[in-house]
Structure formats: C-alpha cells, structure tokens
mmCIF file with all atom_site columns, C-alpha atoms in Angstrom:
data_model
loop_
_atom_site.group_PDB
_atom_site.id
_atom_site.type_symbol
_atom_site.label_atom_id
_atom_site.label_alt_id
_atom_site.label_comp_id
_atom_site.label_asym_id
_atom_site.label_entity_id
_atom_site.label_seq_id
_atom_site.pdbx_PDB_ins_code
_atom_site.Cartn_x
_atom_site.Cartn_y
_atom_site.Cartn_z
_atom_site.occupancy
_atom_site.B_iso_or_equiv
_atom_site.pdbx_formal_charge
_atom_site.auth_seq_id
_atom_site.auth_comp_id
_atom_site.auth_asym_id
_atom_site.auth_atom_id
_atom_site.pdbx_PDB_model_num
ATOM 1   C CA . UNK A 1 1   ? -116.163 -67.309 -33.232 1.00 76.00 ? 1486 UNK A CA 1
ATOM 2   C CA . UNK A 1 2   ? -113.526 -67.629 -35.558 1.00 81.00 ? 1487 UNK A CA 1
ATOM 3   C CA . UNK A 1 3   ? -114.025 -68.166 -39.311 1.00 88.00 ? 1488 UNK A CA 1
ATOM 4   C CA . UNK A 1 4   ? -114.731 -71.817 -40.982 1.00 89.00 ? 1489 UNK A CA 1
ATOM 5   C CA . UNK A 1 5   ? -111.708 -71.189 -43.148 1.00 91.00 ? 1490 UNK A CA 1
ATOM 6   C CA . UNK A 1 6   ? -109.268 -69.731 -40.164 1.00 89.00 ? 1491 UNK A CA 1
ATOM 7   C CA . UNK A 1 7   ? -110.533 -73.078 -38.209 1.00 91.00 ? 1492 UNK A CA 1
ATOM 8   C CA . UNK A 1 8   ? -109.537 -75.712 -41.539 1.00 93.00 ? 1493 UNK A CA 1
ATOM 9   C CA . UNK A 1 9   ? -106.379 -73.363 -41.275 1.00 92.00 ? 1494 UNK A CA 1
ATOM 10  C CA . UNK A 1 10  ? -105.293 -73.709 -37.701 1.00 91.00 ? 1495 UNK A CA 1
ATOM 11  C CA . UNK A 1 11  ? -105.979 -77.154 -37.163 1.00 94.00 ? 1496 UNK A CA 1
ATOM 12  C CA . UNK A 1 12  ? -103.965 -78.232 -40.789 1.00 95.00 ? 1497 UNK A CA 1
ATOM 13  C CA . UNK A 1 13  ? -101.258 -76.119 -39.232 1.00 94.00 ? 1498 UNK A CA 1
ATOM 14  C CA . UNK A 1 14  ? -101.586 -78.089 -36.160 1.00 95.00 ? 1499 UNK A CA 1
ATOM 15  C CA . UNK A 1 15  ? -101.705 -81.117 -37.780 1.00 96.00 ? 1500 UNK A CA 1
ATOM 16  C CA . UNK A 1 16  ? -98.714  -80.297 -40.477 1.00 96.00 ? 1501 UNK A CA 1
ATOM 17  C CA . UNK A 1 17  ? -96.483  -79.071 -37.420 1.00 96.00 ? 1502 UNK A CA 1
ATOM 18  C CA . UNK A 1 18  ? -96.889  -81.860 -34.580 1.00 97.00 ? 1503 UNK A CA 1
ATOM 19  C CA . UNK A 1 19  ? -96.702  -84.731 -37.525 1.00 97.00 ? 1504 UNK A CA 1
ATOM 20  C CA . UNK A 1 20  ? -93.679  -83.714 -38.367 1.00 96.00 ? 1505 UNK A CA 1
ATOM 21  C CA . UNK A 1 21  ? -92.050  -83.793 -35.579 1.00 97.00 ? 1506 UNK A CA 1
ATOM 22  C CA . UNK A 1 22  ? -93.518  -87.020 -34.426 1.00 97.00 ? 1507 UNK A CA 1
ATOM 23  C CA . UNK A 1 23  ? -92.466  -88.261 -37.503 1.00 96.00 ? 1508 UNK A CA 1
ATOM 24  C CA . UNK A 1 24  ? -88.532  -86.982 -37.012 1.00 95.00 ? 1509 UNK A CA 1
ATOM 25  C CA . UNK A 1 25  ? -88.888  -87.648 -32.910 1.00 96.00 ? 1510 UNK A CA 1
ATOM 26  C CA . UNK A 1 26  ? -90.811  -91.108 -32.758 1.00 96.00 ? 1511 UNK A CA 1
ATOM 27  C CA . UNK A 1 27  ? -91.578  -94.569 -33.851 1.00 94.00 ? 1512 UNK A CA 1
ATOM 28  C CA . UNK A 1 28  ? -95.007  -96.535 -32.931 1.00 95.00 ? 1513 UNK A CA 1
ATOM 29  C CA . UNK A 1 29  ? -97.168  -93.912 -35.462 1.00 97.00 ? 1514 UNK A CA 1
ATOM 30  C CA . UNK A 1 30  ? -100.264 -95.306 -36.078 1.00 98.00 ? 1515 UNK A CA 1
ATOM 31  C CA . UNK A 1 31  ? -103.002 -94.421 -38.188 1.00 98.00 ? 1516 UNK A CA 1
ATOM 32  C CA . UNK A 1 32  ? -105.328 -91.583 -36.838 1.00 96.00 ? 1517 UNK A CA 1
ATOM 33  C CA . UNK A 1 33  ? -108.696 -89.565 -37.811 1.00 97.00 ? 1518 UNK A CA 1
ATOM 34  C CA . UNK A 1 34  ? -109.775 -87.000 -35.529 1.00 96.00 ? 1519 UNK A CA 1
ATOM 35  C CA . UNK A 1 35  ? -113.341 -86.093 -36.150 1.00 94.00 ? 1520 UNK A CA 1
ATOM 36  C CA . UNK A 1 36  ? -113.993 -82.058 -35.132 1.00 93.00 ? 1521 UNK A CA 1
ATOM 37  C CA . UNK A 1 37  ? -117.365 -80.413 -35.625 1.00 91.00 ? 1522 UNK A CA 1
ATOM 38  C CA . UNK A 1 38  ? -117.334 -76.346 -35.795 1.00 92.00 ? 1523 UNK A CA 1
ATOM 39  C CA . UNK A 1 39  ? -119.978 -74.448 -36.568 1.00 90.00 ? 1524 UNK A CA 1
ATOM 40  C CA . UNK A 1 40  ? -122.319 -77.060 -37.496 1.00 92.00 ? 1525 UNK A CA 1
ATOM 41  C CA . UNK A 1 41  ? -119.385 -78.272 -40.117 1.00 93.00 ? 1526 UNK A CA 1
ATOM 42  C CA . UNK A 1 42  ? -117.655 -81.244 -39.706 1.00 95.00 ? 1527 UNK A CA 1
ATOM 43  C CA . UNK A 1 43  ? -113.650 -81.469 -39.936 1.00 95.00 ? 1528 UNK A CA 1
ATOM 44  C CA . UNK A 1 44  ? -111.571 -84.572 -40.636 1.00 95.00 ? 1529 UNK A CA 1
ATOM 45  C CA . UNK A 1 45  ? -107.592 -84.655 -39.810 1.00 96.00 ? 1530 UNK A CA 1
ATOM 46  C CA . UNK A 1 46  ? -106.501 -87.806 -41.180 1.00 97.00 ? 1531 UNK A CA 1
ATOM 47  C CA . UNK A 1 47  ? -102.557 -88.274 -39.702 1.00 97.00 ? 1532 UNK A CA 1
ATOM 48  C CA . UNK A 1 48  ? -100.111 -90.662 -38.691 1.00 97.00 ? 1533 UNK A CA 1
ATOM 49  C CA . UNK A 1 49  ? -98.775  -90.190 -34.806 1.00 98.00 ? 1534 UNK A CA 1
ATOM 50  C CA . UNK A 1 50  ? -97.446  -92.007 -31.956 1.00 97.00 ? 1535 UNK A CA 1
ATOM 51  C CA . UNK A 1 51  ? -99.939  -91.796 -28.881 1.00 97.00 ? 1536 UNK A CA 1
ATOM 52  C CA . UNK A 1 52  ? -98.131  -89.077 -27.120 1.00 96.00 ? 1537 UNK A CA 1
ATOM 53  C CA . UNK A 1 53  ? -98.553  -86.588 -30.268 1.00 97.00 ? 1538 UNK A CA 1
ATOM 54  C CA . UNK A 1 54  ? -101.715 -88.096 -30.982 1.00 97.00 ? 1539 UNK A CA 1
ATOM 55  C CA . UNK A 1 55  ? -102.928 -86.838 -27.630 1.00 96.00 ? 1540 UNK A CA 1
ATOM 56  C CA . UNK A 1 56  ? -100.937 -83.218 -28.005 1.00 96.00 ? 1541 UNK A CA 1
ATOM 57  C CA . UNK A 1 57  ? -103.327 -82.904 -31.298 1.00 97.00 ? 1542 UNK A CA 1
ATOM 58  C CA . UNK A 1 58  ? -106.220 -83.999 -29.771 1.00 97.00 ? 1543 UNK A CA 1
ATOM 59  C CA . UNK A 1 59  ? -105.778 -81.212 -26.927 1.00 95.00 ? 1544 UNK A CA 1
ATOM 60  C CA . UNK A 1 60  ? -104.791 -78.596 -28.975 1.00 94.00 ? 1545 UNK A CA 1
ATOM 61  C CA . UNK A 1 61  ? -107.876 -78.875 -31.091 1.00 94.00 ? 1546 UNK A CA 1
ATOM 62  C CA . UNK A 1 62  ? -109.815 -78.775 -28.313 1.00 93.00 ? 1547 UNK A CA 1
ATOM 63  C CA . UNK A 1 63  ? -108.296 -75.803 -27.199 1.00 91.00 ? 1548 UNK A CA 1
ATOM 64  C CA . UNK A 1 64  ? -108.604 -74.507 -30.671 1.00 89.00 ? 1549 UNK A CA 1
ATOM 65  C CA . UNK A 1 65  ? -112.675 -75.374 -30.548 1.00 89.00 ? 1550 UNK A CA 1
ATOM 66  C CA . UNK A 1 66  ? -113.465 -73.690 -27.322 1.00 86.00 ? 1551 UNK A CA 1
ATOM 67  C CA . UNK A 1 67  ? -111.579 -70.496 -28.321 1.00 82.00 ? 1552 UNK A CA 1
ATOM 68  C CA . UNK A 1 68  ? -113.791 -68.048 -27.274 1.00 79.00 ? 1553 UNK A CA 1
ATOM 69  C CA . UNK A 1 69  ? -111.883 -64.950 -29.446 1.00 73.00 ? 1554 UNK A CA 1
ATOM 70  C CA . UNK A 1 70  ? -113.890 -63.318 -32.373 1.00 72.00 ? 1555 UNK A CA 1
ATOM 71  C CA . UNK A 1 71  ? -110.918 -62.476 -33.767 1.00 74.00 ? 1556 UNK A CA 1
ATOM 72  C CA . UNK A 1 72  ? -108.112 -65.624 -32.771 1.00 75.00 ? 1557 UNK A CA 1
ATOM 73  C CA . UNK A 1 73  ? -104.539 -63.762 -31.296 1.00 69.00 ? 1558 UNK A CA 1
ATOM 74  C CA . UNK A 1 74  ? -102.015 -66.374 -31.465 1.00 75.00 ? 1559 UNK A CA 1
ATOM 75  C CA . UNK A 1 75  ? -101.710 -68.606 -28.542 1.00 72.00 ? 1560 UNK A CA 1
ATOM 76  C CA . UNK A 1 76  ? -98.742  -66.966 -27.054 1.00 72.00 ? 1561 UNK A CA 1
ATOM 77  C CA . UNK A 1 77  ? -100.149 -63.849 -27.250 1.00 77.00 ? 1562 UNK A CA 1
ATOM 78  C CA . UNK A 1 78  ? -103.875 -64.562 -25.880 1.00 77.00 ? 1563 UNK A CA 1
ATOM 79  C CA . UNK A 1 79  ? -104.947 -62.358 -23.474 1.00 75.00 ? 1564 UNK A CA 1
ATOM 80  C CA . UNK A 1 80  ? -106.877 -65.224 -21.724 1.00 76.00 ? 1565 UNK A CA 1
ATOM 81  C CA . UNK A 1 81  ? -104.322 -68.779 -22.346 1.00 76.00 ? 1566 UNK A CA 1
ATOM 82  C CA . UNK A 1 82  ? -106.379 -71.682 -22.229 1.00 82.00 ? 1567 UNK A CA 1
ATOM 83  C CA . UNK A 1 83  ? -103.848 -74.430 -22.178 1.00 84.00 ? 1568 UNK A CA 1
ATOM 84  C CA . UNK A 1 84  ? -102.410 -76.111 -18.894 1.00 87.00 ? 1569 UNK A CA 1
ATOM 85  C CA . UNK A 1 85  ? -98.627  -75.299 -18.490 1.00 88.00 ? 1570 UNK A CA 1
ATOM 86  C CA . UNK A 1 86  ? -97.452  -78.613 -19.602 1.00 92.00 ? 1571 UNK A CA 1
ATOM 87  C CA . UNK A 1 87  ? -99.669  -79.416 -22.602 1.00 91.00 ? 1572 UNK A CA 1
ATOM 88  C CA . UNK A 1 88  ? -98.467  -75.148 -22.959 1.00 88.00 ? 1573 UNK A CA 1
ATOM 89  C CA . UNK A 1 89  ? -94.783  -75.945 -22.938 1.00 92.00 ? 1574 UNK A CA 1
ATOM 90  C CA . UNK A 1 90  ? -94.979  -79.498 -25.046 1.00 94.00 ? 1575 UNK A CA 1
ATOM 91  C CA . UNK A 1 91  ? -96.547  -77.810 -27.741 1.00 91.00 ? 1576 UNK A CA 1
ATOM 92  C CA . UNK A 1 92  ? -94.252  -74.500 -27.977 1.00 91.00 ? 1577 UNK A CA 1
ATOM 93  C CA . UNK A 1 93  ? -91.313  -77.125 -27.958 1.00 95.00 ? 1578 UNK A CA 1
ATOM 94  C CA . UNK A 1 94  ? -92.936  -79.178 -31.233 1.00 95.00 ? 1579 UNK A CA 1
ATOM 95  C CA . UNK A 1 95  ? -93.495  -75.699 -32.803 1.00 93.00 ? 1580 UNK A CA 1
ATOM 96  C CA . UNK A 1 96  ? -90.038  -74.692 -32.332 1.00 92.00 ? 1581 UNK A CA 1
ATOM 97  C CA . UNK A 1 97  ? -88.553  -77.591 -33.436 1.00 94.00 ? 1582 UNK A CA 1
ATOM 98  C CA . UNK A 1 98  ? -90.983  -77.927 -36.475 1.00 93.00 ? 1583 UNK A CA 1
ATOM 99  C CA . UNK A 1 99  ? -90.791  -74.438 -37.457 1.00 90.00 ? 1584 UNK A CA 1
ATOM 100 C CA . UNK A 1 100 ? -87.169  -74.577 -37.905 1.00 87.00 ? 1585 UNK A CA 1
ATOM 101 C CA . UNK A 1 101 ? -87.361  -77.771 -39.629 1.00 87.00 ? 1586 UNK A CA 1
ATOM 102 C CA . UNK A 1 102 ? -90.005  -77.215 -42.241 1.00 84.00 ? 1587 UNK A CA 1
ATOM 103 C CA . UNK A 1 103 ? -88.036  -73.414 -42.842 1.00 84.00 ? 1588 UNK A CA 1
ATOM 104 C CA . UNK A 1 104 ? -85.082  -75.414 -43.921 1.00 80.00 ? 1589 UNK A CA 1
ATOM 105 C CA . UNK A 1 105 ? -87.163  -78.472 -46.377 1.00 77.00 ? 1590 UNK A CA 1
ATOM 106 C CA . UNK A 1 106 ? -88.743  -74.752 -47.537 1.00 74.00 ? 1591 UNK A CA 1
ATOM 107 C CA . UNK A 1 107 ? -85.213  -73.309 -48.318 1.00 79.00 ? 1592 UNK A CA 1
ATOM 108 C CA . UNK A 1 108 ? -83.767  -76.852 -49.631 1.00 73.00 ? 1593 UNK A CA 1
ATOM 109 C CA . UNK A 1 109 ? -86.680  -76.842 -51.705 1.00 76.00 ? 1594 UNK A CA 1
ATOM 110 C CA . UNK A 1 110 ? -86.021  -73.382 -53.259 1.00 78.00 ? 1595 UNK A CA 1
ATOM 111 C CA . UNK A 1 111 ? -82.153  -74.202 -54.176 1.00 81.00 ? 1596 UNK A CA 1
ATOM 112 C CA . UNK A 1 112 ? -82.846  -77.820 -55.939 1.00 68.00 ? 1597 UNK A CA 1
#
C-alpha cells in the first residue's frame, strides 16, 4: 500500500493533468468533487470537467485505489496493468498532450 502522501500526490497529478486538457479540448465543464477514502483518510478533488474527463478521473482513481504495489511503478511500467486498453490509451493521450503543454506554461513562466 502506497503512502498517504504518494496517494494526495498521484491523484493531484491526475487531477492537474486531465483538467487541463479538458479545459484546452472541451466545453460543457461542470463543477465536480470526487470523494476518495485511502487508508481510513478521506480525499477531496474538487475540479471542473466535461463528463467524458470527469469519467477518465473517476477511473483512474479507482485504478489508483486498488493498486495493489507496495512500492507504486508508474503505470506504463507496471508489471501487472490494471487499466482496460481504452480507458489505457485515453489516458496516455491526455498525459501526452498535457505534459507537453504544462512543460511549455513552465518554460513561458521562467522567461516572463
């Protein structure tokens, strides 16, 4: 069982990565609070996503709650992958794109 801190961790990165691509991809974002308990403590990701990323988060933190590593590898390297192909492939897509994108408001950031 992974950490409480490595759990607030993943699931903010989560959260920080498929909100903004939702955000640059999307319209209809509503208001959403996903309610996660680990390890008897209780986690609150308060975001704003259409219902297609809205369901991508919910999935992944599922994923992310049932991970059965001590130790967490990184999805793409996980000995044992958890996620179904699609949900697999929507989510490396949103990472790519969001990876890229918050590299470059990092690098903007740094020159202004």
């Amino acid at each position: 069982m992974m950490s409480d801190e490595k759990f607030q961790n993943e699931i903010e990165t989560l959260d920080k990565f498929i909100t903004n691509y939702c955000t640059k991809n999307h319209n209809n974002q509503k208001d959403i609070l996903i309610i996660k308990t680990y390890n008897n403590q209780k986690y609150k990701i308060k975001t704003k996503l259409c219902s297609d990323c809205e369901s991508i988060l919910r999935y992944s933190t599922q994923r992310l709650e049932e991970c059965p590593h001590d130790i967490k590898p990184r999805c793409r390297k996980c000995p044992s992958p958890c996620y179904e192909k699609q949900q697999w492939k929507q989510l490396a897509k949103i990472m790519r794109y969001s990876g890229f994108q918050l590299a470059l408001n990092k690098i903007k950031n740094l020159i202004n």
